[in-house]
XYZ file of C-alpha atoms in Angstrom:
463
model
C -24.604 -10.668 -12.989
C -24.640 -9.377 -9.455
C -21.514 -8.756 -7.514
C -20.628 -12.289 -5.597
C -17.844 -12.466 -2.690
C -16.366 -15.147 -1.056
C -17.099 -14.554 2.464
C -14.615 -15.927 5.104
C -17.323 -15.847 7.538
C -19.767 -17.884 5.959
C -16.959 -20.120 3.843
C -18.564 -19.453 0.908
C -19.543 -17.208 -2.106
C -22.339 -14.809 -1.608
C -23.776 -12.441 -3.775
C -23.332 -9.138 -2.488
C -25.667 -6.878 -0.858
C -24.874 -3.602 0.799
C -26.159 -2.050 3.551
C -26.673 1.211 1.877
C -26.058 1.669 -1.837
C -25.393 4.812 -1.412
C -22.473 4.516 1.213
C -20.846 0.876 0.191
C -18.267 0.625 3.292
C -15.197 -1.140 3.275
C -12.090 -0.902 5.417
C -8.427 -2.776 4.753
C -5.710 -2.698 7.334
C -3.133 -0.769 6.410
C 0.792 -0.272 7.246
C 2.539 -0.304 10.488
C 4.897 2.330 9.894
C 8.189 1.168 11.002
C 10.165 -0.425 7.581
C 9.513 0.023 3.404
C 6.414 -2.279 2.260
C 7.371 -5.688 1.040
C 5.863 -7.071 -1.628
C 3.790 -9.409 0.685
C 2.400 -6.040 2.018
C 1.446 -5.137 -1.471
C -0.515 -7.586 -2.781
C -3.918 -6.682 -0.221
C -3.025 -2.977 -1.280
C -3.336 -3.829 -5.703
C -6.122 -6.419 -4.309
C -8.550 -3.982 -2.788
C -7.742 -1.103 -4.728
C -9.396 -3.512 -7.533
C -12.617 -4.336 -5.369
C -13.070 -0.581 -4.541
C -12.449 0.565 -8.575
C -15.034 -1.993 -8.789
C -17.821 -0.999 -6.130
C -17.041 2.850 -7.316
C -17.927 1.406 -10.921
C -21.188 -0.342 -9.958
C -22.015 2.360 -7.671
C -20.920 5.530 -8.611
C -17.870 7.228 -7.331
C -19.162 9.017 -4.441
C -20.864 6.891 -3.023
C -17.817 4.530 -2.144
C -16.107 4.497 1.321
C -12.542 3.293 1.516
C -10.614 3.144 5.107
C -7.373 2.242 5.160
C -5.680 2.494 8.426
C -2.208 3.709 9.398
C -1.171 2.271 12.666
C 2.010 4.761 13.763
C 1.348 2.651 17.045
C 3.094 0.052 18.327
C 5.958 -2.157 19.923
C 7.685 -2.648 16.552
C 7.628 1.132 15.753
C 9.554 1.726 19.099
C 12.087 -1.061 18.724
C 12.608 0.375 15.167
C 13.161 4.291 16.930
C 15.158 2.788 19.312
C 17.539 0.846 16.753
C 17.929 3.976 14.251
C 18.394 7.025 17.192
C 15.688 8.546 15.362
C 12.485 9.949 17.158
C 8.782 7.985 16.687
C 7.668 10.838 14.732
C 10.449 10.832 12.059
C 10.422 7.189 11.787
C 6.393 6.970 10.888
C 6.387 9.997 9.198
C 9.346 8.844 6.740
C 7.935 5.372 6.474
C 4.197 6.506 5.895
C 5.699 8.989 3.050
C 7.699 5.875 1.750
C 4.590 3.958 1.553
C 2.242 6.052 -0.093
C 5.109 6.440 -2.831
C 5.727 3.215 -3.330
C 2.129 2.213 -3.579
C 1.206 5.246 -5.784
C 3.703 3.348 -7.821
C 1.925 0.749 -8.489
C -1.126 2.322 -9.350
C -3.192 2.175 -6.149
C -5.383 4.728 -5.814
C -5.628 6.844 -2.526
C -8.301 5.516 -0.005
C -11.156 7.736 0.745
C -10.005 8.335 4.483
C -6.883 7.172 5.824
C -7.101 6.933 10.050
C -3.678 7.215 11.998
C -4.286 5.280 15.061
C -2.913 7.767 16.875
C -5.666 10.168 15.971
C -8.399 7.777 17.708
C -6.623 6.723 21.322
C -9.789 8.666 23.316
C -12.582 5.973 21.317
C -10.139 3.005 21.965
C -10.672 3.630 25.794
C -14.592 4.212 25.388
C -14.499 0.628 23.678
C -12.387 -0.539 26.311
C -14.860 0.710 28.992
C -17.352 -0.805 27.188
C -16.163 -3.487 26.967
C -15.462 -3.782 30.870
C -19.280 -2.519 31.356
C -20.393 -5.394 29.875
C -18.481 -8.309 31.202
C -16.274 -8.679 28.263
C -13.093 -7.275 29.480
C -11.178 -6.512 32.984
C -8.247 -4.514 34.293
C -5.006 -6.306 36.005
C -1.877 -4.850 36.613
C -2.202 -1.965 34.541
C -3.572 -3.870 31.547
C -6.642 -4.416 30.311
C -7.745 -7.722 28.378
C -10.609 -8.939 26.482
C -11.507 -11.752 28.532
C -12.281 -14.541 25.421
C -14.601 -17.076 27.119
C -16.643 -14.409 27.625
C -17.840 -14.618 23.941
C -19.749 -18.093 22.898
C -18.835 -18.105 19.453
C -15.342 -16.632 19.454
C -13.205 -18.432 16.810
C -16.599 -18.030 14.077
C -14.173 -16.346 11.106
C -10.782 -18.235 10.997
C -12.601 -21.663 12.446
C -10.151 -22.377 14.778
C -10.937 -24.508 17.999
C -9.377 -23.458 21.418
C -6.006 -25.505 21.230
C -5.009 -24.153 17.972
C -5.994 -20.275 19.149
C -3.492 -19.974 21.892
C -0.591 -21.863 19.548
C -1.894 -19.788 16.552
C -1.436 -16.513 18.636
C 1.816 -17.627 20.459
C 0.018 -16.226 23.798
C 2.184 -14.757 26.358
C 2.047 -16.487 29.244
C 1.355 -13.873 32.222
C 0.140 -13.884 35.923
C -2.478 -11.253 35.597
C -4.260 -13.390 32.560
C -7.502 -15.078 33.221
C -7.380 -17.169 30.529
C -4.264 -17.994 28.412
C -6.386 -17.229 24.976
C -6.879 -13.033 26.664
C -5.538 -10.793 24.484
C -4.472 -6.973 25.606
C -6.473 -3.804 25.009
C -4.819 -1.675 26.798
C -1.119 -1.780 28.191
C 1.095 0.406 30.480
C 3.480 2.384 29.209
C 7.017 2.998 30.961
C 8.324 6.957 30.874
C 10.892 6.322 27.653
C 7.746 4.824 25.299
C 4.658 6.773 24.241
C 1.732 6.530 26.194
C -1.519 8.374 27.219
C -3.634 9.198 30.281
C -6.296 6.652 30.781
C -8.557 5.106 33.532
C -6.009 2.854 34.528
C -2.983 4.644 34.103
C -0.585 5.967 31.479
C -0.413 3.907 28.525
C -1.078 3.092 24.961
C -3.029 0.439 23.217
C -2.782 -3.157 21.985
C -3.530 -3.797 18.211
C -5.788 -5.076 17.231
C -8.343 -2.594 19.540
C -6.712 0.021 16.994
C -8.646 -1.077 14.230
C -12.157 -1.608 16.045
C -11.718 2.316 16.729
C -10.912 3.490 13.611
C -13.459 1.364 11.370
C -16.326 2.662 13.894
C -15.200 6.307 13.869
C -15.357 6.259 9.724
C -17.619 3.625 8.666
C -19.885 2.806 11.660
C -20.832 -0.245 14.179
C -21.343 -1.842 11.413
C -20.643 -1.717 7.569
C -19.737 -4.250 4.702
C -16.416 -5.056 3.993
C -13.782 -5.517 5.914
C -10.407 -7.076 3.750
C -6.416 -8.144 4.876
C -4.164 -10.733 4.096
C -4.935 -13.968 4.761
C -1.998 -13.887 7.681
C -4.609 -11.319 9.635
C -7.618 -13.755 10.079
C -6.600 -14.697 13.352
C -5.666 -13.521 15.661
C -6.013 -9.649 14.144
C -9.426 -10.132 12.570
C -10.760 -12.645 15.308
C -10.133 -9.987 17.851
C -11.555 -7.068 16.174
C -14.524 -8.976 15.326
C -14.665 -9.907 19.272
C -14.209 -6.354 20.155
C -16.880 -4.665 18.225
C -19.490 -7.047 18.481
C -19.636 -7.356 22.415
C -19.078 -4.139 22.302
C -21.685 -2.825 20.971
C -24.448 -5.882 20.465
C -24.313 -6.077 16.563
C -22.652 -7.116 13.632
C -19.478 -6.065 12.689
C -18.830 -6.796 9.259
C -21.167 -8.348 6.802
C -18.561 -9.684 3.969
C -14.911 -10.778 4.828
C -12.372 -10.619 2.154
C -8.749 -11.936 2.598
C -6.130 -12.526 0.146
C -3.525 -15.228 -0.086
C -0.167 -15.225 0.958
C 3.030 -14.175 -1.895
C 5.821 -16.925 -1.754
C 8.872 -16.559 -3.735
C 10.113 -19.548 -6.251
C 7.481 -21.850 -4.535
C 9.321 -20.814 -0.887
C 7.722 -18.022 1.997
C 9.796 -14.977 1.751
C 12.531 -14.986 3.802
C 15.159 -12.822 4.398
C 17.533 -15.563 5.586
C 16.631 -16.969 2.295
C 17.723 -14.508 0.267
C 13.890 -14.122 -1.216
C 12.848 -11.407 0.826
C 12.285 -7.682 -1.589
C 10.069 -4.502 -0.357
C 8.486 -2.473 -3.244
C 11.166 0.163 -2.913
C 13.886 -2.408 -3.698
C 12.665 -3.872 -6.776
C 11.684 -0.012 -8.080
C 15.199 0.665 -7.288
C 16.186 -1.959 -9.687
C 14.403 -0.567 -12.458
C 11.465 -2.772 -12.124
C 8.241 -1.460 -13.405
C 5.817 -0.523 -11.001
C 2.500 -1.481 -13.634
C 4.275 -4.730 -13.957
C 4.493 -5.425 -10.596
C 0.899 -4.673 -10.384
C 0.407 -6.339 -13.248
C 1.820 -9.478 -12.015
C 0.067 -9.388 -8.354
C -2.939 -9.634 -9.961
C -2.073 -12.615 -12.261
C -3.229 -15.242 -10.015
C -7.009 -15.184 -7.998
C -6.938 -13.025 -5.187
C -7.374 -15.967 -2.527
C -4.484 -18.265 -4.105
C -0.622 -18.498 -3.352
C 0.761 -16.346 -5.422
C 4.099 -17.326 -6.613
C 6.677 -13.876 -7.503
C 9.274 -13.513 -9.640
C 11.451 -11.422 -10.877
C 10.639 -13.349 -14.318
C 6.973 -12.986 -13.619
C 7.720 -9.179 -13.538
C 9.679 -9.213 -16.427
C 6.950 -11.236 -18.939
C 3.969 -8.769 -17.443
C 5.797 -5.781 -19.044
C 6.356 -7.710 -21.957
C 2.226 -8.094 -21.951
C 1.816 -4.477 -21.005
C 4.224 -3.394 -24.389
C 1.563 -5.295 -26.094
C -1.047 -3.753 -24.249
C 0.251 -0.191 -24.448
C 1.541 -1.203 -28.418
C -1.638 -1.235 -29.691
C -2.876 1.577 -27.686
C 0.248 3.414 -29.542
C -1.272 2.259 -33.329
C -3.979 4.250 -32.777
C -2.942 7.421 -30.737
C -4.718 10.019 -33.059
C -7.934 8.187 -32.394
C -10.291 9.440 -29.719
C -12.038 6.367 -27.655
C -15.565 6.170 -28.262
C -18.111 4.666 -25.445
C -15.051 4.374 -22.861
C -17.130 0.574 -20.987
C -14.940 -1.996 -19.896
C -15.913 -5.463 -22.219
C -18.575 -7.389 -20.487
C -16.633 -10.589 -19.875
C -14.058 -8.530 -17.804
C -17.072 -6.895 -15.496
C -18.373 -10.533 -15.247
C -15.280 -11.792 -14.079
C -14.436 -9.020 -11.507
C -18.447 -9.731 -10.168
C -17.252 -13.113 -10.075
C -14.972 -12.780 -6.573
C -12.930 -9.992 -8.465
C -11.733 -13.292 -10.924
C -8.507 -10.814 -12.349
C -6.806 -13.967 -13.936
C -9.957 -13.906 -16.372
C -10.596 -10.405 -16.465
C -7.281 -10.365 -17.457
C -7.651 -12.287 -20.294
C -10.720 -10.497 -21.379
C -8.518 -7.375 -21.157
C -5.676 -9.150 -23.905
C -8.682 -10.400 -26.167
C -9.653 -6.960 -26.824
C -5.682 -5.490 -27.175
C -5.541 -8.163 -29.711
C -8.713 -6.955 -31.383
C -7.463 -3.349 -31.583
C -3.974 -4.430 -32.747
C -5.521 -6.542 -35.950
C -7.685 -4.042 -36.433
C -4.934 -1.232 -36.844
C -3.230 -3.023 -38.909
C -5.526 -4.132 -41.506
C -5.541 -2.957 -44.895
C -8.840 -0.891 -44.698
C -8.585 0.393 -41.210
C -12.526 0.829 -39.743
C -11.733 3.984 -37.161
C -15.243 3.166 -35.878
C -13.846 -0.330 -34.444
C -10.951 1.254 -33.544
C -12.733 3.768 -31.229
C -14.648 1.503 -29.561
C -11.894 -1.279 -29.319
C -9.548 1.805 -27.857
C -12.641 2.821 -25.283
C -13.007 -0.697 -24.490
C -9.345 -1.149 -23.467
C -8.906 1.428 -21.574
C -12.141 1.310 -19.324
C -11.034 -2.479 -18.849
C -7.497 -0.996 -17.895
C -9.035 1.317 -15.817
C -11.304 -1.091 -13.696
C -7.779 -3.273 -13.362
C -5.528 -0.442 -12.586
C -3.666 -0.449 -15.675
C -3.079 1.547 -19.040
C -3.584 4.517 -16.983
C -0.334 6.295 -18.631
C 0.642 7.560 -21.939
C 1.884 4.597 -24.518
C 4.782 7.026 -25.448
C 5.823 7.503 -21.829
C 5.672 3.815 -21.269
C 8.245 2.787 -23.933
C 9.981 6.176 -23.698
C 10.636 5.626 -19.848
C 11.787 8.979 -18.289
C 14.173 10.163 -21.080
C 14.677 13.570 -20.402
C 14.500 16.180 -23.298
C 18.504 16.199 -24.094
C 18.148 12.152 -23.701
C 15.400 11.789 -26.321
C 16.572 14.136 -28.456
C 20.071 12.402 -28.558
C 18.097 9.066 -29.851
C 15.803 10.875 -32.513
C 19.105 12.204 -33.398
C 20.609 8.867 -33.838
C 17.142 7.772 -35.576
C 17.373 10.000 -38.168
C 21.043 9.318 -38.721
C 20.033 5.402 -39.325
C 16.985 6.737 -41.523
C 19.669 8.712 -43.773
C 22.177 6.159 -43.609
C 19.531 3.701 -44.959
C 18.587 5.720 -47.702
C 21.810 6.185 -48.991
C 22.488 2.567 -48.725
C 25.117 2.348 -46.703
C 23.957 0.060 -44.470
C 26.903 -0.982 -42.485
C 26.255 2.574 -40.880
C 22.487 1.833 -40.304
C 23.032 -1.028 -38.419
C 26.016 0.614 -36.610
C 23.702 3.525 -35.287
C 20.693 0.351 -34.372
C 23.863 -1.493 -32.183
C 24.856 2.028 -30.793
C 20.834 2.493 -29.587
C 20.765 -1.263 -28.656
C 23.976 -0.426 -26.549
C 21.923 2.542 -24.532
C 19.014 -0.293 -24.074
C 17.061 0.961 -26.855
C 14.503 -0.973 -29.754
C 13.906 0.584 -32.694
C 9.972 -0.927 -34.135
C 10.274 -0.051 -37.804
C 6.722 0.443 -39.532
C 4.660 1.659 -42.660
C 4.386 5.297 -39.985
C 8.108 5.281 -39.652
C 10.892 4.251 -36.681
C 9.182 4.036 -33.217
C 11.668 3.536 -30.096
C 11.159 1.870 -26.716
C 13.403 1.005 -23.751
C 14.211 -2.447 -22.838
């Protein structure tokens, strides 16, 4: 079947057509750079880096674009500076380092261009003026703002009427405004916060114009995805999509994508809750950063997704299943290496990972009978093995070695102690003193490690 998308826009699925096969476009908002990711901040991150594994999969690897933005831009970066006594630089650089770790973590591949606002400030002004050429936008005070009646149809994507805009955006309330519902392009900046030269004065930008830069600069006027958390239809999306469009007379985005929100035991994450965990926290912990993924994309991208630290917990127990019967069969090469047909048809189907997840388990079950039956066919096996792992691959998962995943990161003196202690159990048991065996399994157990016996012998995992 043909790729289908629910499009915010329109409010409904739509089968996907892009603008030019051989340069599918699609651009995510990214970080602000000023704390560690939360898992909230994940979940668009795992989302998209599914829908682009997919488009690169239909289309061919290069001829994929990926943008996702860094904004090292903005009020909460300087309050963040301020608070620490570190500089802007060291704070964004840190945090952008931080991030890309802690997403690598979880499997996400690298977009194909990553913009730093910063890099783009001179075609965030030419919008501006644009914008201002046109009767869209006007200087007061030092600021610039989109003026929002202006634009007929403003409110389209998130299908909000006017009352709900300004509560929805908690709009300042200032003198130079012409309309409570104007938002800021352009602000003045005082001689202790960063700031550039501009036509009306020293200063730096307002968000959302960030993103209207950067997505033109690498992508176009016009291209054909553009995704973000739910959280970011309006008033971040609205306004970008009120930015390009009057300013330059055309579409902005053909297909919007947004994911739904992570709450935590049924609650929003909150920190006065007690439910509040970035990424870096729960790797700190010891959490798995596959599981994590794994468990992100358990529920359909556009539901609440409920997360656990139990949820984590049973989607490594799926992944030693997963990775357990990619271990029976290590010494036999993959053969044909395409992902089953009912997980492609569920990805086409608004990137459905709850089903293509179950496709994924049908065929680890498949490979695990099939290694274990009495006349092993290392045909099946080949293909079952090729099928997993292009299915993992699409998904983001079983991308590492099955040793390495139950092994953890035992270093060589660590593993060797346990083989040690394997073979001790091994002798003990064939002398029959097995009061000693099960001594030496409690002494592993005690260091958080399973021993798997099997017809091949004593296989160990951690915990």
């Amino acid at each position: 079947m043909a790729l289908q998308i629910y499009n915010t826009l329109g409010r409904k699925k739509q089968r996907f057509e892009p603008i030019d096969p051989s340069n599918v476009r699609m651009y995510v908002c990214g970080p602000t750079v000023y704390d560690f990711a939360h898992i909230g901040n994940a979940r668009p991150v795992v989302v998209f880096d599914v829908v682009f594994r997919l488009l690169r999969w239909i289309y061919g690897e290069d001829h994929v674009t990926y943008a996702r933005n860094i904004t090292d831009v903005e009020d909460k970066i300087i309050d963040a500076a301020k608070a620490k006594g570190e500089s802007i630089e060291d704070v964004t650089t840190r945090t952008t380092q931080a991030y890309h770790d802690d997403m690598a973590a979880l499997g996400a591949l690298p977009p194909s261009v990553e913009p730093r606002a910063t890099d783009h400030i001179a075609q965030m002004i030419s919008i501006t003026e644009q914008l201002i050429e046109k009767g869209h936008a006007y200087a007061a005070e030092g600021h610039v703002l989109f003026n929002v009646p202006s634009m007929a149809d403003y409110g389209a994507l998130s299908g909000r009427n006017r009352d709900d805009m300004v509560a929805g955006a908690r709009v300042e309330v200032a003198p130079y405004k012409k309309d409570p519902a104007d938002f800021v392009l352009w602000k003045p900046s005082s001689e202790t916060q960063p700031g550039w030269d501009s036509p009306w004065g020293r200063g730096r930008p307002g968000w959302h114009i960030e993103c209207s830069a950067m997505s033109e600069e690498h992508l176009g006027k016009t291209f054909d995805i553009h995704g973000g958390g739910l959280d970011l239809t309006f008033p971040h999306h609205e306004n970008e999509l009120a930015q390009s469009s009057c300013a330059h007379g055309v579409p902005f985005v053909n297909y919007w994508m947004h994911n739904g929100y992570v709450v935590v035991n049924g609650e929003k994450m909150s920190k006065s809750l007690g439910n509040f965990f970035t990424v870096r926290q729960l790797r700190d912990e010891g959490l798995s950063g596959e599981a994590m993924r794994l468990t992100l994309l358990s529920a359909h991208y556009r539901q609440p997704l409920d997360f656990t630290r139990e949820k984590v917990a049973e989607s490594k127990s799926q992944l030693d299943r997963l990775y357990g019967a990619l271990r029976t069969v290590e010494g036999i090469a993959p053969s044909g290496l395409e992902p089953p047909a009912a997980l492609v048809a569920a990805l086409e189907d608004d990137v459905n990972t709850p089903l293509a997840l179950a496709a994924l388990h049908e065929v680890g079950t498949a490979l695990n009978k099939a290694a274990h039956a009495e006349a092993r066919d290392e045909t099946l096996l080949a293909r079952l093995k090729g099928e997993l792992l292009a299915g993992g691959r699409l998904l983001g998962l079983l991308e590492g070695d099955p040793e390495s995943w139950f092994q953890g990161d035992a270093g060589d003196d660590d593993a060797a102690e346990i083989e040690g202690l394997i073979l001790a159990r091994a002798e003990a048991r064939k002398a029959r003193d097995f009061a000693k065996a099960d001594q030496v399994r409690d002494q592993l157990d005690a260091m958080g490690i399973v021993l798997e016996d099997g017809a091949g012998g004593t296989t160990w995992r951690r915990k």
